[in-house]
Short mmCIF file of C-alpha atoms in Angstrom, two decimals:
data_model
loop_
_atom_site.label_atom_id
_atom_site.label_comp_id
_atom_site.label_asym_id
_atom_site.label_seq_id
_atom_site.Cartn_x
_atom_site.Cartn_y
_atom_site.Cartn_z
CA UNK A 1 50.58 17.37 9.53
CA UNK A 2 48.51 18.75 6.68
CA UNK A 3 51.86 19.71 4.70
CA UNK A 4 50.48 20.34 1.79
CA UNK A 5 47.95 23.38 2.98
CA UNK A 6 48.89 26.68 2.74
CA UNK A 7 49.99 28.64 6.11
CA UNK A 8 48.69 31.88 7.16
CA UNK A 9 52.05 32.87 7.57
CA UNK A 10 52.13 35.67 4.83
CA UNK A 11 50.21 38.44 4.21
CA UNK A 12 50.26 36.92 0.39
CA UNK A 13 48.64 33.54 1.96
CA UNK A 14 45.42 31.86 0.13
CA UNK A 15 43.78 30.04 2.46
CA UNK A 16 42.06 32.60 4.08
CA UNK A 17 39.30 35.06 2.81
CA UNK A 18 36.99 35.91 0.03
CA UNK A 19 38.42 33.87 -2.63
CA UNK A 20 39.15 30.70 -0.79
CA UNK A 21 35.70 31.08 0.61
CA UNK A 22 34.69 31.15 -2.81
CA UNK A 23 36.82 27.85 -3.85
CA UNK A 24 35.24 25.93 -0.87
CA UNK A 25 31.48 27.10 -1.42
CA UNK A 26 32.21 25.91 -5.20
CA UNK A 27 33.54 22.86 -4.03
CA UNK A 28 29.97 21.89 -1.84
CA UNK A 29 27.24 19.50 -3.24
CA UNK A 30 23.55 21.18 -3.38
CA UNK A 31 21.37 18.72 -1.80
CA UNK A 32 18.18 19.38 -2.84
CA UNK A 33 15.63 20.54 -0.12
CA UNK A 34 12.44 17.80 0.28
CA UNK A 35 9.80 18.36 -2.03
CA UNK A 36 6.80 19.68 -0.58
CA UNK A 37 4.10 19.18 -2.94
CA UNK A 38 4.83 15.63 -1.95
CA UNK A 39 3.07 13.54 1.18
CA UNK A 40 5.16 12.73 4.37
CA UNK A 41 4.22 9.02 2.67
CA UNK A 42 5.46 9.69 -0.35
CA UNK A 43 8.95 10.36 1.27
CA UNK A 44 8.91 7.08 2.89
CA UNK A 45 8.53 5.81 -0.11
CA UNK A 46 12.11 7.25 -1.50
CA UNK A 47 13.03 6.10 1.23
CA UNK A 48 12.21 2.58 0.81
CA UNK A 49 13.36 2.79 -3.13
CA UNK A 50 16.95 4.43 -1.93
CA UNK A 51 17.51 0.36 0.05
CA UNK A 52 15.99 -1.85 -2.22
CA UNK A 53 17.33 -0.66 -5.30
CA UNK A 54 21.14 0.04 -5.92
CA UNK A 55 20.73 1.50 -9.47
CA UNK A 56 17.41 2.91 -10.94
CA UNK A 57 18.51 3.95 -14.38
CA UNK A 58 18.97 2.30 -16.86
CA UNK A 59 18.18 -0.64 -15.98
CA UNK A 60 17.20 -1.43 -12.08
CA UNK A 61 19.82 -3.34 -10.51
CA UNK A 62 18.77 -4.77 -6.62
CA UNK A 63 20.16 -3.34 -3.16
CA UNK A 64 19.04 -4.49 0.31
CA UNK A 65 15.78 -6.92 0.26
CA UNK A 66 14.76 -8.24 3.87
CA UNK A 67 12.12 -8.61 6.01
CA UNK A 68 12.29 -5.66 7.31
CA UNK A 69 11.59 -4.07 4.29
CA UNK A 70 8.88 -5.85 3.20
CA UNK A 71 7.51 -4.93 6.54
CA UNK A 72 7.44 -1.36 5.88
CA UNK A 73 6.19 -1.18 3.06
CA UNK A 74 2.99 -3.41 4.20
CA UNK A 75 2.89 -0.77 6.95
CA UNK A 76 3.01 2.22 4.09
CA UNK A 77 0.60 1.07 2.25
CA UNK A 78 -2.11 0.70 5.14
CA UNK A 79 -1.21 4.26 6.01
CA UNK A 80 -1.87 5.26 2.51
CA UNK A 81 -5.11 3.51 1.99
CA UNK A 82 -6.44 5.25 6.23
CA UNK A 83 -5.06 8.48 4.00
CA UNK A 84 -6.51 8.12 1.27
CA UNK A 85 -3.71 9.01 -0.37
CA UNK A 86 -3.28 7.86 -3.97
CA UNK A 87 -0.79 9.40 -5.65
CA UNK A 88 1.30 7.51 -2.48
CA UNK A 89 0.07 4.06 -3.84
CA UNK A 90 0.62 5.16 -7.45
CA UNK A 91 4.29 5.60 -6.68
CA UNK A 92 4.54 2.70 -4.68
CA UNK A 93 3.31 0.13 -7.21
CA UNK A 94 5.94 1.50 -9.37
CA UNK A 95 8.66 1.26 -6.88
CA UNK A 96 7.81 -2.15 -6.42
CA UNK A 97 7.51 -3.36 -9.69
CA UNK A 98 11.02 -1.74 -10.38
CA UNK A 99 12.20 -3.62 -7.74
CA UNK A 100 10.83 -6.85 -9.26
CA UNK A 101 12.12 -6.30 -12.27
CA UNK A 102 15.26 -6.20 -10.20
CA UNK A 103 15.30 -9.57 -8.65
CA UNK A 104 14.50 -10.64 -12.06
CA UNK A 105 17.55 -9.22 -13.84
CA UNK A 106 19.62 -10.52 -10.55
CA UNK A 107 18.48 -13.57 -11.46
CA UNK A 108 19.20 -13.55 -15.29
CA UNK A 109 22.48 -12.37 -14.14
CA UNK A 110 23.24 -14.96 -11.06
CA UNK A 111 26.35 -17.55 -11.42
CA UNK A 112 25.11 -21.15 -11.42
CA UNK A 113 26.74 -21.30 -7.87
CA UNK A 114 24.74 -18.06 -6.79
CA UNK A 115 22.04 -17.98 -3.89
CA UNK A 116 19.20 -18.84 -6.37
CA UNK A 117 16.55 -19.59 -3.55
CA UNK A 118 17.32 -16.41 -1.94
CA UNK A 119 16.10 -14.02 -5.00
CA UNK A 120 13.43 -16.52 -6.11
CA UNK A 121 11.93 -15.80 -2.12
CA UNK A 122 12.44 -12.00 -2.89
CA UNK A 123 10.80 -12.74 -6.14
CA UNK A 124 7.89 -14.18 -4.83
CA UNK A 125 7.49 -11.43 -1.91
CA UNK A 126 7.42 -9.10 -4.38
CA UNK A 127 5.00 -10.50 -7.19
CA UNK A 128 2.91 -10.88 -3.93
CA UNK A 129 3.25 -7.06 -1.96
CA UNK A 130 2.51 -5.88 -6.26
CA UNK A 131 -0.63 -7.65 -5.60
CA UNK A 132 -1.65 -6.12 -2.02
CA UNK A 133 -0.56 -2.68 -3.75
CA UNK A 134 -2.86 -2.87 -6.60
CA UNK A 135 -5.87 -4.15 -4.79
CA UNK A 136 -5.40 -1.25 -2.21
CA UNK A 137 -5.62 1.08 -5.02
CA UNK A 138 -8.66 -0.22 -6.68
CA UNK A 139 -10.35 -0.11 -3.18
CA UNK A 140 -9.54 3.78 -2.56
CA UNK A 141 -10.06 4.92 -6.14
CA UNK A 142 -13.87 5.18 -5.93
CA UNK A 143 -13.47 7.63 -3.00
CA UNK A 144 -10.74 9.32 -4.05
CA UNK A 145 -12.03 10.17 -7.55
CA UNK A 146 -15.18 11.19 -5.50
CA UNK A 147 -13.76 13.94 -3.43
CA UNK A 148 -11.90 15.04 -6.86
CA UNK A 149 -15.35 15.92 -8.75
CA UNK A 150 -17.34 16.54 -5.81
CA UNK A 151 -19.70 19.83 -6.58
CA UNK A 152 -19.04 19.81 -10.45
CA UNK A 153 -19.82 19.41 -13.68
CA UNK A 154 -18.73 15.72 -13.49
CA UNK A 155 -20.62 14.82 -9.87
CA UNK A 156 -23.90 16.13 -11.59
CA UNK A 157 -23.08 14.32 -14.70
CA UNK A 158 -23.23 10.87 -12.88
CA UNK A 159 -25.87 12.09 -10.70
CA UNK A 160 -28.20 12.83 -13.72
CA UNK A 161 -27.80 9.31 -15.45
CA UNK A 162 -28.29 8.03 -12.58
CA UNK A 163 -31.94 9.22 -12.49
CA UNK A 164 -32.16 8.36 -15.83
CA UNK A 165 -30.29 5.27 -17.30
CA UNK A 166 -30.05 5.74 -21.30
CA UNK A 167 -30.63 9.51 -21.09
CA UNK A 168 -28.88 11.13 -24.07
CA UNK A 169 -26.49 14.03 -24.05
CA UNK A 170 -28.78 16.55 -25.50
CA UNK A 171 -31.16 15.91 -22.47
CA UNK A 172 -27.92 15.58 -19.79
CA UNK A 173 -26.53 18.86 -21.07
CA UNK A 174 -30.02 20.64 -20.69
CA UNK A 175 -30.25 19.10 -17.31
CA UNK A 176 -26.75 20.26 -16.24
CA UNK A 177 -27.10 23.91 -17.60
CA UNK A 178 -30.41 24.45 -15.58
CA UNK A 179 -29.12 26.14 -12.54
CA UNK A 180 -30.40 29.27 -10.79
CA UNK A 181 -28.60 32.50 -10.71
CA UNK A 182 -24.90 32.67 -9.70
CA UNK A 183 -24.32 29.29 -11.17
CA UNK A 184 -21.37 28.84 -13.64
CA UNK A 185 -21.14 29.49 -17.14
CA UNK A 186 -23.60 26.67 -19.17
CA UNK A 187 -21.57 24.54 -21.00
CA UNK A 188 -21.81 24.03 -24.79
CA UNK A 189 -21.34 20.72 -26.89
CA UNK A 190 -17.87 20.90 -26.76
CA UNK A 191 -17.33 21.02 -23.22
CA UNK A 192 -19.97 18.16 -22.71
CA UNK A 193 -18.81 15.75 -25.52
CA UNK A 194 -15.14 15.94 -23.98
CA UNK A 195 -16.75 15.87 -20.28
CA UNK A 196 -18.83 12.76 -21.26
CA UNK A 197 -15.77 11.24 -23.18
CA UNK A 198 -12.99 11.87 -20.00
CA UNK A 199 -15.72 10.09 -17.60
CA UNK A 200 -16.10 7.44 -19.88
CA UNK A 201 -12.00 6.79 -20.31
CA UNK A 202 -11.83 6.20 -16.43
CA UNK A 203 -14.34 3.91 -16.47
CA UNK A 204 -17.42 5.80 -15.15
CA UNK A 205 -19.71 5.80 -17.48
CA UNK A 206 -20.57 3.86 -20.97
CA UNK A 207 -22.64 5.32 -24.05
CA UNK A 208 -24.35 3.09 -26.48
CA UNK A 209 -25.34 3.92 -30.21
CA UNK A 210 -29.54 4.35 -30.35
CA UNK A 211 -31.31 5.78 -32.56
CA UNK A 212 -32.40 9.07 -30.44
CA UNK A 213 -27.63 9.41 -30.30
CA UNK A 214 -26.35 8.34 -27.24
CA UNK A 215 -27.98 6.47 -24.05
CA UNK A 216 -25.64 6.79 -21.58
CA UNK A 217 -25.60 4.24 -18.06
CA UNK A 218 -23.39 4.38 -14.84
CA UNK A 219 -20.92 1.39 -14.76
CA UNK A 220 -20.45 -0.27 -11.47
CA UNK A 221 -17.36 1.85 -10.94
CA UNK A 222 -19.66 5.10 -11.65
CA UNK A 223 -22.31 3.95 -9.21
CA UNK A 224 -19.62 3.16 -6.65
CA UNK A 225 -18.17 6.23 -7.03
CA UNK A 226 -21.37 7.90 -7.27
CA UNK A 227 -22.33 6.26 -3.71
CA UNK A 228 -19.38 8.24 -2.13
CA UNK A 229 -20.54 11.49 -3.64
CA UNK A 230 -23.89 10.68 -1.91
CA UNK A 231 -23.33 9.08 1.44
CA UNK A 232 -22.59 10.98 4.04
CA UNK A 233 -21.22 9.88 7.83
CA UNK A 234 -25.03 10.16 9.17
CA UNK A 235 -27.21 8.49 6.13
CA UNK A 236 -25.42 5.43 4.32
CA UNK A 237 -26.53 5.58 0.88
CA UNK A 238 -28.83 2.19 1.58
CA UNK A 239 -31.84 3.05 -0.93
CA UNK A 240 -35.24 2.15 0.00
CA UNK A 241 -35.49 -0.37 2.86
CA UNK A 242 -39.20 -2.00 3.77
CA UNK A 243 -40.63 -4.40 5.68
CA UNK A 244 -42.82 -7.00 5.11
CA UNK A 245 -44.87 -6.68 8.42
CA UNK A 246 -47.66 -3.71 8.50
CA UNK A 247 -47.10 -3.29 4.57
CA UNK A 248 -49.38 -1.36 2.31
CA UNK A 249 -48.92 -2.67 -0.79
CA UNK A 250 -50.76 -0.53 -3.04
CA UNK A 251 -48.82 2.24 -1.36
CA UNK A 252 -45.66 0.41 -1.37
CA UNK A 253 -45.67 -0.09 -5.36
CA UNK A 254 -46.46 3.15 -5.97
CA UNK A 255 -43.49 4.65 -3.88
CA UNK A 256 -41.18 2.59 -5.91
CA UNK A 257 -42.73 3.98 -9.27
CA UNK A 258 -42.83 7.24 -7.95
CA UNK A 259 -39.39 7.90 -6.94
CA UNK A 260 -37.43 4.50 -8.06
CA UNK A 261 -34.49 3.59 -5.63
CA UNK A 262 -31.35 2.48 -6.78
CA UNK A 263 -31.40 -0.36 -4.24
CA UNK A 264 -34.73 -1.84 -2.81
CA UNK A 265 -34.32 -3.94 0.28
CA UNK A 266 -37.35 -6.16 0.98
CA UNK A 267 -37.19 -7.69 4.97
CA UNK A 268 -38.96 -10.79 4.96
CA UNK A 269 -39.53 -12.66 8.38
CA UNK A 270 -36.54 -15.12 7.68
CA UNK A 271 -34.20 -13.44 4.77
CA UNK A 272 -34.09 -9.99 3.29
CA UNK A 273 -33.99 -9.91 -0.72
CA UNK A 274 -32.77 -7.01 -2.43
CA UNK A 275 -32.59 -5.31 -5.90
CA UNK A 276 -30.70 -3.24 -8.46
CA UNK A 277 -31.74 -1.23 -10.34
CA UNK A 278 -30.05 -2.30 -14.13
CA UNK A 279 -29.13 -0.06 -16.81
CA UNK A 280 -31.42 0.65 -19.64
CA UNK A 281 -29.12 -2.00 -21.84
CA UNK A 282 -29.22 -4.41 -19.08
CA UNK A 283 -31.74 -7.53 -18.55
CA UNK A 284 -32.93 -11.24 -19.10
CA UNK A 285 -31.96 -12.88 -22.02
CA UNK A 286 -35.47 -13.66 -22.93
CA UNK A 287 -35.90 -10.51 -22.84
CA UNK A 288 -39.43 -10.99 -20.03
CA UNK A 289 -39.65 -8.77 -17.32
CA UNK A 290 -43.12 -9.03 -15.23
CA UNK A 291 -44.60 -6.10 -13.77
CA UNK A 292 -43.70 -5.57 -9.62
CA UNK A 293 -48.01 -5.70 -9.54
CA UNK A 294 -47.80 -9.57 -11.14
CA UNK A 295 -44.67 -10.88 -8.92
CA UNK A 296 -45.33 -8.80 -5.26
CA UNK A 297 -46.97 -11.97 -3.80
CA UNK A 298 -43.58 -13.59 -4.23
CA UNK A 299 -41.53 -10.57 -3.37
CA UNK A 300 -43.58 -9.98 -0.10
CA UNK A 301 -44.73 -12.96 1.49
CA UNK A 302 -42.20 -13.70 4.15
CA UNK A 303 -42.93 -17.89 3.24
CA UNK A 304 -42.37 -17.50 -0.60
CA UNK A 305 -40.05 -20.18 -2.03
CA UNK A 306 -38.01 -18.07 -4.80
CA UNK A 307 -38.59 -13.94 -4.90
CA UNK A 308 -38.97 -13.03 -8.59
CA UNK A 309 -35.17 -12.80 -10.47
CA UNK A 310 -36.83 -9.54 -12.01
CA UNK A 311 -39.60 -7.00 -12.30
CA UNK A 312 -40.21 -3.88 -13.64
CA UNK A 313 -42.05 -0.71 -12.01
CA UNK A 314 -42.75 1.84 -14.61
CA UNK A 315 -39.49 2.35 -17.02
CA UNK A 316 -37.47 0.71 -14.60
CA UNK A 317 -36.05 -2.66 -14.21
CA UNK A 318 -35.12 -4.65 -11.14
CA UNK A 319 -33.13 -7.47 -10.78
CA UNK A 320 -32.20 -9.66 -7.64
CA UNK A 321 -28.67 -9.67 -5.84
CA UNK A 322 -27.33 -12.25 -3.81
CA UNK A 323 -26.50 -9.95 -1.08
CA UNK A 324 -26.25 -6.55 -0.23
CA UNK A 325 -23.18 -4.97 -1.38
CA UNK A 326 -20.84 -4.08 1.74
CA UNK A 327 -21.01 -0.70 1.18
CA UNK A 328 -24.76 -0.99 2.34
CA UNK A 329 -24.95 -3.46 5.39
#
């Protein structure tokens, strides 16, 4: 057996010390250690794109598609979103659309007496776990972007338009440069132009043309995100919340003028209405707004047929939501 090695019979023989340890060592493959600036999910995920695809590059050609696997990657994707873990979900939606691309070319590339039904099912399961994928994202990207900016320039940026819908820059960068001592270095126009601009491209903010230069507003994104960077696990960010019962009125109104809330929850005796405050760009077509002082009768009295659609208290407009947003219940 094993002819064709070389014997240790000789003191001339090769099979044995530094140089044919240096022939096999050549010989070995490197396999690459894990990475570990990447998530124990993230792994999984290889994992899952080492079955289901048989060829990445250059063009994605299909391996193993069951049930199974389907099954695990509903299962990764719940992990990700308790995780919080985005850059996970990133590189699973492109996994799976690579995969769908896949079944596609499989199918381009099946005989007319292929199993047809079998890779439109694996085309339909994966159109459909693309869809679960991206809505997963878009529900952890508000928190996740929140936890990025937390403490900075960026988290006071959204916290000062906030206060003030259709503040301009000049004002916002004033505002964010008046800090105390030990604070950072104050930013100049630069640095706030491409600030404002970066929190605009993700969909944060928006800037209209006035006359005064920019009025900038929160977009629902920014005030989702913005409620993250403000609730906390004892105090829901749930705005002002009153009741109709006991209410002093004239005290009421001037609380809301005083400090307006972003969301004002009125408890009537058989429904609760609530309010948002709109954006400084935002409101009726007609343009008519009536004073809180004109429409409270309606907003307060527990027996009123229709609360008013708007009102304004001060600067600030209202107008009605069906429903609390989930984020506040």
């Amino acid at each position: 057996m094993n002819a064709d090695l070389p014997t240790n019979s000789g003191k001339g023989s090769d099979a044995w010390g530094p140089a044919a340890a240096g022939r096999m060592l050549h010989g070995l493959t490197k396999v690459p250690p894990p990475d570990s600036r990447s998530s124990p999910l993230q792994h999984e995920i290889a994992a899952l794109a080492d079955i289901a695809l048989q060829q990445r590059e250059p063009c994605p050609r299909i391996g193993t598609l069951t049930h199974a696997w389907f099954a695990d990657t509903s299962a990764v994707v719940i992990d990700a979103v308790v995780a919080r873990d985005k850059d996970a979900l990133d590189a699973l939606d492109d996994l799976v659309r690579r995969v769908h691309r896949a079944v596609l070319v499989a199918l381009g590339e099946l005989a007319p007496d292929g199993d047809r039904e079998s890779l439109r099912a694996c085309e339909r399961w994966t159109q459909l776990t693309a869809n679960y994928v991206r809505s997963a994202l878009d529900r952890i990207a508000p928190s996740v972007t929140a936890a990025r900016i937390r403490g900075g320039a960026a988290a006071r940026f959204l916290e000062i338009v906030d206060a003030r819908p259709g503040i301009n820059s000049r004002t916002i960068g004033e505002s964010i440069n008046r800090a105390g001592p030990g604070a950072a270095k104050p930013m100049d126009e630069g640095q706030l132009s491409r600030l404002g601009n970066g929190l605009r491209a993700q969909g944060l903010v928006l800037a209209e043309r006035v006359h005064h230069g920019l009025a900038w507003e929160l977009t629902p994104l920014g005030e989702e995100v913005l409620g993250h960077l403000q609730r906390t696990a004892a105090s829901p960010r749930t705005g002002l919340v009153v009741t109709t019962a006991g209410v002093d009125r004239a005290e009421l109104l001037r609380l809301v003028e005083r400090d307006p809330p972003r969301l004002l929850t009125v408890m009537r005796r058989r429904d609760s209405v609530v309010y948002r405050r709109m954006g400084g760009s935002e409101g009726p077509a007609d343009g008519k707004i009536d004073p809180v002082e004109h429409v409270a009768s309606d907003l307060f009295d527990d027996y009123a047929a229709e609360p008013p659609r708007y009102f304004r208290s001060g600067s600030c407009h209202y107008e009605r939501v069906a429903s609390p947003p989930e984020e506040h219940l």
